Each structure stands twice: as structure tokens, then as C-alpha cells.
CSV table of C-alpha atoms in Angstrom, one decimal:
chain,number,residue,atom,x,y,z
A,1,UNK,CA,0.0,0.0,0.0
A,2,UNK,CA,1.3,3.5,-0.9
A,3,UNK,CA,1.1,6.0,1.8
A,4,UNK,CA,0.7,9.6,0.6
A,5,UNK,CA,2.1,12.4,2.7
A,6,UNK,CA,-0.5,14.9,4.0
A,7,UNK,CA,0.1,18.3,2.5
A,8,UNK,CA,1.0,21.1,5.0
A,9,UNK,CA,-1.8,23.4,4.0
A,10,UNK,CA,-5.5,22.5,3.8
A,11,UNK,CA,-7.6,22.7,0.6
A,12,UNK,CA,-11.1,24.2,0.5
A,13,UNK,CA,-13.0,22.5,-2.3
A,14,UNK,CA,-16.1,24.4,-3.5
A,15,UNK,CA,-18.5,22.1,-5.3
A,16,UNK,CA,-21.2,23.3,-7.8
A,17,UNK,CA,-24.3,21.2,-8.5
A,18,UNK,CA,-25.8,20.2,-11.8
A,19,UNK,CA,-29.0,21.6,-13.2
A,20,UNK,CA,-32.0,21.0,-11.0
A,21,UNK,CA,-29.9,20.2,-8.0
A,22,UNK,CA,-28.6,21.9,-4.8
A,23,UNK,CA,-25.4,21.5,-2.8
A,24,UNK,CA,-27.2,18.6,-1.1
A,25,UNK,CA,-25.6,16.3,-3.7
A,26,UNK,CA,-22.2,16.9,-2.1
A,27,UNK,CA,-23.4,16.3,1.5
A,28,UNK,CA,-21.6,13.0,1.8
A,29,UNK,CA,-18.3,14.0,0.1
A,30,UNK,CA,-16.6,15.3,3.2
A,31,UNK,CA,-16.4,11.9,4.8
A,32,UNK,CA,-14.9,10.4,1.7
A,33,UNK,CA,-12.1,12.9,1.3
A,34,UNK,CA,-8.7,13.1,2.9
A,35,UNK,CA,-8.2,15.0,6.1
A,36,UNK,CA,-6.8,18.1,4.4
A,37,UNK,CA,-9.7,18.5,2.0
A,38,UNK,CA,-12.7,20.5,3.3
A,39,UNK,CA,-15.7,20.2,1.0
A,40,UNK,CA,-18.2,23.0,0.7
A,41,UNK,CA,-21.2,22.9,-1.6
A,42,UNK,CA,-22.2,26.2,-3.2
A,43,UNK,CA,-25.9,26.9,-3.7
A,44,UNK,CA,-27.7,29.4,-5.9
A,45,UNK,CA,-29.7,32.0,-4.1
A,46,UNK,CA,-33.3,30.7,-3.6
A,47,UNK,CA,-32.2,27.1,-3.2
A,48,UNK,CA,-30.9,24.7,-0.6
A,49,UNK,CA,-29.0,26.5,2.1
A,50,UNK,CA,-29.9,29.9,0.5
A,51,UNK,CA,-33.6,29.2,-0.1
A,52,UNK,CA,-34.7,32.3,1.8
A,53,UNK,CA,-32.8,34.6,-0.6
A,54,UNK,CA,-34.1,36.2,-3.8
A,55,UNK,CA,-33.3,34.2,-6.9
A,56,UNK,CA,-30.8,35.3,-9.5
A,57,UNK,CA,-32.5,35.2,-12.8
A,58,UNK,CA,-29.6,35.4,-15.3
A,59,UNK,CA,-26.0,34.2,-15.8
A,60,UNK,CA,-24.2,37.2,-14.6
A,61,UNK,CA,-26.4,37.6,-11.6
A,62,UNK,CA,-26.0,34.0,-10.6
A,63,UNK,CA,-22.2,34.2,-11.0
A,64,UNK,CA,-22.0,37.3,-8.7
A,65,UNK,CA,-24.3,35.7,-6.1
A,66,UNK,CA,-22.4,32.5,-5.9
A,67,UNK,CA,-19.1,34.3,-5.9
A,68,UNK,CA,-20.2,36.4,-2.9
A,69,UNK,CA,-20.8,33.1,-1.0
A,70,UNK,CA,-17.4,31.7,-1.9
A,71,UNK,CA,-15.5,35.0,-1.2
A,72,UNK,CA,-17.1,35.3,2.3
A,73,UNK,CA,-16.4,31.6,3.1
A,74,UNK,CA,-12.8,31.7,1.7
A,75,UNK,CA,-11.8,34.9,3.5
A,76,UNK,CA,-13.2,33.5,6.8
A,77,UNK,CA,-11.4,30.1,6.3
A,78,UNK,CA,-8.1,31.9,5.5
A,79,UNK,CA,-8.4,33.8,8.7
A,80,UNK,CA,-8.6,30.5,10.6
A,81,UNK,CA,-6.1,28.7,8.3
A,82,UNK,CA,-3.5,31.1,6.9
A,83,UNK,CA,-2.2,29.8,3.6
A,84,UNK,CA,-5.4,27.9,2.9
A,85,UNK,CA,-5.6,26.7,-0.8
A,86,UNK,CA,-8.8,26.4,-2.7
A,87,UNK,CA,-10.2,24.7,-5.7
A,88,UNK,CA,-13.5,24.2,-7.5
A,89,UNK,CA,-15.5,21.3,-8.8
A,90,UNK,CA,-18.5,21.6,-11.1
A,91,UNK,CA,-20.5,19.0,-12.8
A,92,UNK,CA,-22.5,19.6,-16.0
A,93,UNK,CA,-24.4,22.9,-15.6
A,94,UNK,CA,-22.3,23.4,-12.5
A,95,UNK,CA,-19.0,23.2,-14.5
A,96,UNK,CA,-19.5,26.4,-16.4
A,97,UNK,CA,-20.8,28.2,-13.3
A,98,UNK,CA,-17.8,26.9,-11.2
A,99,UNK,CA,-15.2,28.3,-13.6
A,100,UNK,CA,-17.0,31.6,-14.0
A,101,UNK,CA,-17.3,31.9,-10.2
A,102,UNK,CA,-13.6,30.9,-9.7
A,103,UNK,CA,-12.6,33.6,-12.1
A,104,UNK,CA,-14.8,36.2,-10.3
A,105,UNK,CA,-13.4,35.2,-6.9
A,106,UNK,CA,-9.8,35.4,-8.1
A,107,UNK,CA,-10.4,38.9,-9.4
A,108,UNK,CA,-12.0,40.0,-6.1
A,109,UNK,CA,-9.6,38.4,-3.7
A,110,UNK,CA,-6.3,38.3,-5.6
A,111,UNK,CA,-6.0,34.6,-4.6
A,112,UNK,CA,-6.4,32.1,-7.5
A,113,UNK,CA,-7.6,28.5,-7.0
A,114,UNK,CA,-4.9,25.9,-7.3
A,115,UNK,CA,-7.2,24.2,-9.9
A,116,UNK,CA,-10.7,24.1,-11.3
A,117,UNK,CA,-12.1,20.7,-12.0
A,118,UNK,CA,-14.8,20.6,-14.7
A,119,UNK,CA,-16.8,17.4,-15.1
A,120,UNK,CA,-19.4,16.2,-17.7
A,121,UNK,CA,-19.8,19.5,-19.5
A,122,UNK,CA,-19.2,21.0,-22.9
A,123,UNK,CA,-17.7,24.5,-23.3
A,124,UNK,CA,-19.7,27.5,-24.3
A,125,UNK,CA,-18.7,27.4,-27.9
A,126,UNK,CA,-20.4,24.0,-28.2
A,127,UNK,CA,-23.5,24.9,-26.3
A,128,UNK,CA,-26.7,25.4,-28.2
A,129,UNK,CA,-27.9,29.0,-27.6
A,130,UNK,CA,-31.5,29.5,-26.4
A,131,UNK,CA,-33.6,27.6,-24.0
A,132,UNK,CA,-33.8,23.9,-24.7
A,133,UNK,CA,-36.6,22.8,-22.4
A,134,UNK,CA,-39.3,25.4,-22.8
A,135,UNK,CA,-41.3,23.3,-25.2
A,136,UNK,CA,-40.6,19.9,-23.5
A,137,UNK,CA,-43.7,18.7,-21.6
A,138,UNK,CA,-43.3,18.0,-17.8
A,139,UNK,CA,-43.8,14.2,-18.2
A,140,UNK,CA,-41.1,14.0,-20.9
A,141,UNK,CA,-38.7,16.1,-19.0
A,142,UNK,CA,-39.1,13.9,-15.9
A,143,UNK,CA,-38.6,10.8,-18.0
A,144,UNK,CA,-35.4,12.3,-19.5
A,145,UNK,CA,-34.2,13.2,-16.0
A,146,UNK,CA,-34.9,9.7,-14.7
A,147,UNK,CA,-33.0,8.1,-17.7
A,148,UNK,CA,-29.9,10.2,-17.0
A,149,UNK,CA,-29.7,8.6,-13.5
A,150,UNK,CA,-28.6,11.7,-11.6
A,151,UNK,CA,-31.8,12.2,-9.6
A,152,UNK,CA,-33.1,9.8,-6.9
A,153,UNK,CA,-36.2,8.0,-8.2
A,154,UNK,CA,-38.1,9.0,-5.1
A,155,UNK,CA,-37.8,12.7,-6.0
A,156,UNK,CA,-39.2,12.1,-9.5
A,157,UNK,CA,-42.0,9.9,-8.2
A,158,UNK,CA,-43.2,12.3,-5.4
A,159,UNK,CA,-45.5,15.0,-6.8
A,160,UNK,CA,-44.3,17.9,-4.7
A,161,UNK,CA,-40.7,17.2,-5.1
A,162,UNK,CA,-41.0,16.6,-8.8
A,163,UNK,CA,-42.7,20.0,-9.2
A,164,UNK,CA,-39.8,21.6,-7.5
A,165,UNK,CA,-37.3,19.6,-9.6
A,166,UNK,CA,-39.1,20.7,-12.8
A,167,UNK,CA,-39.1,24.3,-11.7
A,168,UNK,CA,-35.3,24.2,-11.0
A,169,UNK,CA,-34.5,22.4,-14.2
A,170,UNK,CA,-36.4,25.1,-16.2
A,171,UNK,CA,-34.8,27.9,-14.3
A,172,UNK,CA,-31.3,26.5,-14.9
A,173,UNK,CA,-32.1,26.0,-18.6
A,174,UNK,CA,-32.8,29.7,-18.9
A,175,UNK,CA,-29.4,30.5,-17.4
A,176,UNK,CA,-27.7,27.8,-19.6
A,177,UNK,CA,-29.2,29.4,-22.6
A,178,UNK,CA,-26.9,32.4,-22.0
A,179,UNK,CA,-23.7,30.3,-21.8
A,180,UNK,CA,-22.9,30.4,-25.5
A,181,UNK,CA,-23.0,34.2,-25.6
A,182,UNK,CA,-22.1,35.3,-22.0
A,183,UNK,CA,-19.4,32.7,-21.1
A,184,UNK,CA,-17.7,32.5,-24.5
A,185,UNK,CA,-14.9,34.9,-23.5
A,186,UNK,CA,-14.2,33.2,-20.2
A,187,UNK,CA,-10.4,32.8,-19.8
A,188,UNK,CA,-8.4,31.9,-16.7
A,189,UNK,CA,-4.8,31.7,-15.8
A,190,UNK,CA,-5.0,28.7,-13.4
A,191,UNK,CA,-4.9,25.0,-14.2
A,192,UNK,CA,-7.9,22.9,-15.2
A,193,UNK,CA,-8.7,19.2,-14.7
A,194,UNK,CA,-11.3,17.9,-17.2
A,195,UNK,CA,-13.2,14.8,-16.3
A,196,UNK,CA,-15.2,13.0,-19.1
A,197,UNK,CA,-17.1,9.7,-19.0
A,198,UNK,CA,-16.7,7.5,-22.0
A,199,UNK,CA,-20.5,6.6,-22.2
A,200,UNK,CA,-21.7,10.2,-21.5
A,201,UNK,CA,-24.2,10.9,-24.3
A,202,UNK,CA,-24.4,14.6,-23.3
A,203,UNK,CA,-20.7,15.4,-22.9
A,204,UNK,CA,-18.5,12.8,-24.4
A,205,UNK,CA,-14.7,13.2,-24.0
A,206,UNK,CA,-14.2,14.8,-27.4
A,207,UNK,CA,-16.6,17.5,-26.5
A,208,UNK,CA,-15.2,18.1,-23.0
A,209,UNK,CA,-11.6,18.5,-24.0
A,210,UNK,CA,-12.1,21.9,-25.8
A,211,UNK,CA,-12.4,23.5,-22.4
A,212,UNK,CA,-8.6,23.6,-22.7
A,213,UNK,CA,-9.0,26.8,-24.7
A,214,UNK,CA,-10.4,28.6,-21.6
A,215,UNK,CA,-7.1,28.4,-19.6
A,216,UNK,CA,-3.6,29.6,-20.3
A,217,UNK,CA,-2.3,27.1,-17.7
A,218,UNK,CA,-1.8,23.4,-17.9
A,219,UNK,CA,-4.8,21.2,-18.4
A,220,UNK,CA,-5.2,17.6,-17.3
A,221,UNK,CA,-7.7,15.3,-19.1
A,222,UNK,CA,-9.1,12.4,-17.3
A,223,UNK,CA,-11.4,9.7,-18.9
A,224,UNK,CA,-13.6,7.6,-16.6
A,225,UNK,CA,-16.0,4.8,-17.1
A,226,UNK,CA,-19.8,5.4,-17.0
A,227,UNK,CA,-22.5,7.8,-18.2
A,228,UNK,CA,-23.2,11.4,-17.6
A,229,UNK,CA,-23.4,11.3,-13.8
A,230,UNK,CA,-20.4,9.0,-13.3
A,231,UNK,CA,-18.3,11.6,-11.5
A,232,UNK,CA,-20.9,12.4,-8.9
A,233,UNK,CA,-22.1,8.8,-8.6
A,234,UNK,CA,-18.5,7.7,-7.7
A,235,UNK,CA,-17.4,10.5,-5.5
A,236,UNK,CA,-14.5,8.7,-3.8
A,237,UNK,CA,-12.9,8.1,-7.2
A,238,UNK,CA,-13.5,11.7,-8.2
A,239,UNK,CA,-12.0,13.0,-5.0
A,240,UNK,CA,-8.9,10.9,-5.6
A,241,UNK,CA,-8.5,12.6,-9.0
A,242,UNK,CA,-8.9,16.0,-7.4
A,243,UNK,CA,-6.5,15.2,-4.6
A,244,UNK,CA,-3.9,13.9,-7.0
A,245,UNK,CA,-4.1,17.1,-9.1
A,246,UNK,CA,-4.1,19.6,-6.2
A,247,UNK,CA,-1.6,18.1,-3.8
A,248,UNK,CA,2.0,18.5,-4.9
A,249,UNK,CA,3.1,15.7,-2.6
A,250,UNK,CA,1.1,13.1,-4.5
A,251,UNK,CA,1.5,11.5,-7.9
């Protein structure tokens, strides 16, 4: 067995959920990580831990609102742990949001993340502009969501929860509709890790790799087995990838 040394400085990992989800999807990640990794889910205003707040209704408003949450948390954590490093992880819809927020936070604080990890997402240039779900009936949208495997069947089957899910999916689709235009010029100077699942019908590897054009720093490409939600369905493996790429003492 290989024993990896624990890095001298902790890592704050900010995790961004996929469309129709909240930071609840990352609730169990902390117990799977290594001692120096502190997992923190990031919610959109009006959802999850921020459900009492007014919603952000467009791309730029959502980026600002999520960045405010990260900045407040990061500065507080760095007070407690001087030299704290940070990174981001975003899956699908959350990948674009995570990179935009990481860029915003870097500009505000002057402290760049050690890495941004983007999973199961295609870059803005490959995104279809305009809302994709507006004309899709509720029953069909729920069936598609069930087939993707990223939402617990109990949520889809329960009427109240499924109504909330549908509302969030449609809200996120309106924001996603802006990606092709508003996020096209997103460029960062910190490293990226790109995670793509071989059987992902929405974001296959060849459509994930062009994210490389959004960073001037080194980019690490990682192919994994499974479908669209493989990275979040196997969090221990995903955290291992993140730890390997963010801890200079590993590898």
C-alpha cells in the first residue's frame, strides 16, 4: 500500500451542483475525502442553504451571487487557516458556473484557485444557444431526467418534489441558454482538470476537451467509465482525482 504524505496546507473544495440540484448532492463528500480537503457545496440563491434569498435570474447575476458566497467563506477560512488553498469542482451545468465563479473570486480576492475541475460539460462554444426545455412537456422532462440517472427515483415519483425539480430544471435551462454568448470569453490563468465519462451521451470526451482553450495554464484530461453522472455517482474516485491534481506531494 502506498502512503501519501498529507500536505502542509489544507484545501477548501467548492462544489457546484448540476442543473435542477442543490449542494445537497455533495453532502456526503466530506467523509470520503482526505483530512486536508474541506468540501463546501455552493448553492444558488433561492435554493438549498440559501432558499430564503431572492433568486438570481440570469447568468451574470448567478455568478455574482455564488461568488459572494465563496468569497465570504474563503476569507473566513483563510483567517482561521493562513495559507489555505482552494479549488473548485463543477458538474454539467455546474461546471461552467464553477469556472466563472472561480474567475470572479480570483479577481475579487487576488487569490487564485490551485485548480478548477470541470466534469461532464461541454464548453460555451459547443453549447446550443437559447432555452432547450421550454417546449418539453413535464412528463417527458421527468422521463429524461430519470433516464440520466442523476436524480433519486423517489424525488421524481413524489408530486411535490417533482414539481420543485421541474421548476429548478427550467430555471437553470434559462441560465444555460446564456452560456454560448455570455461565457464565450471566459479565460483563466489557473490549471484545469477535465473529467469526461466514456459513455456520456451529453458530454463525451471529445466535446469536453475543448475546455482547454479557456485556460492559459496546464490542463489535465481524465477519462472515466460510466455515463453522464459517473463523476458524482462515484465521489470517492472523483475526490482521488482531485487530490492527486491539487496536492503537490502526490502523484
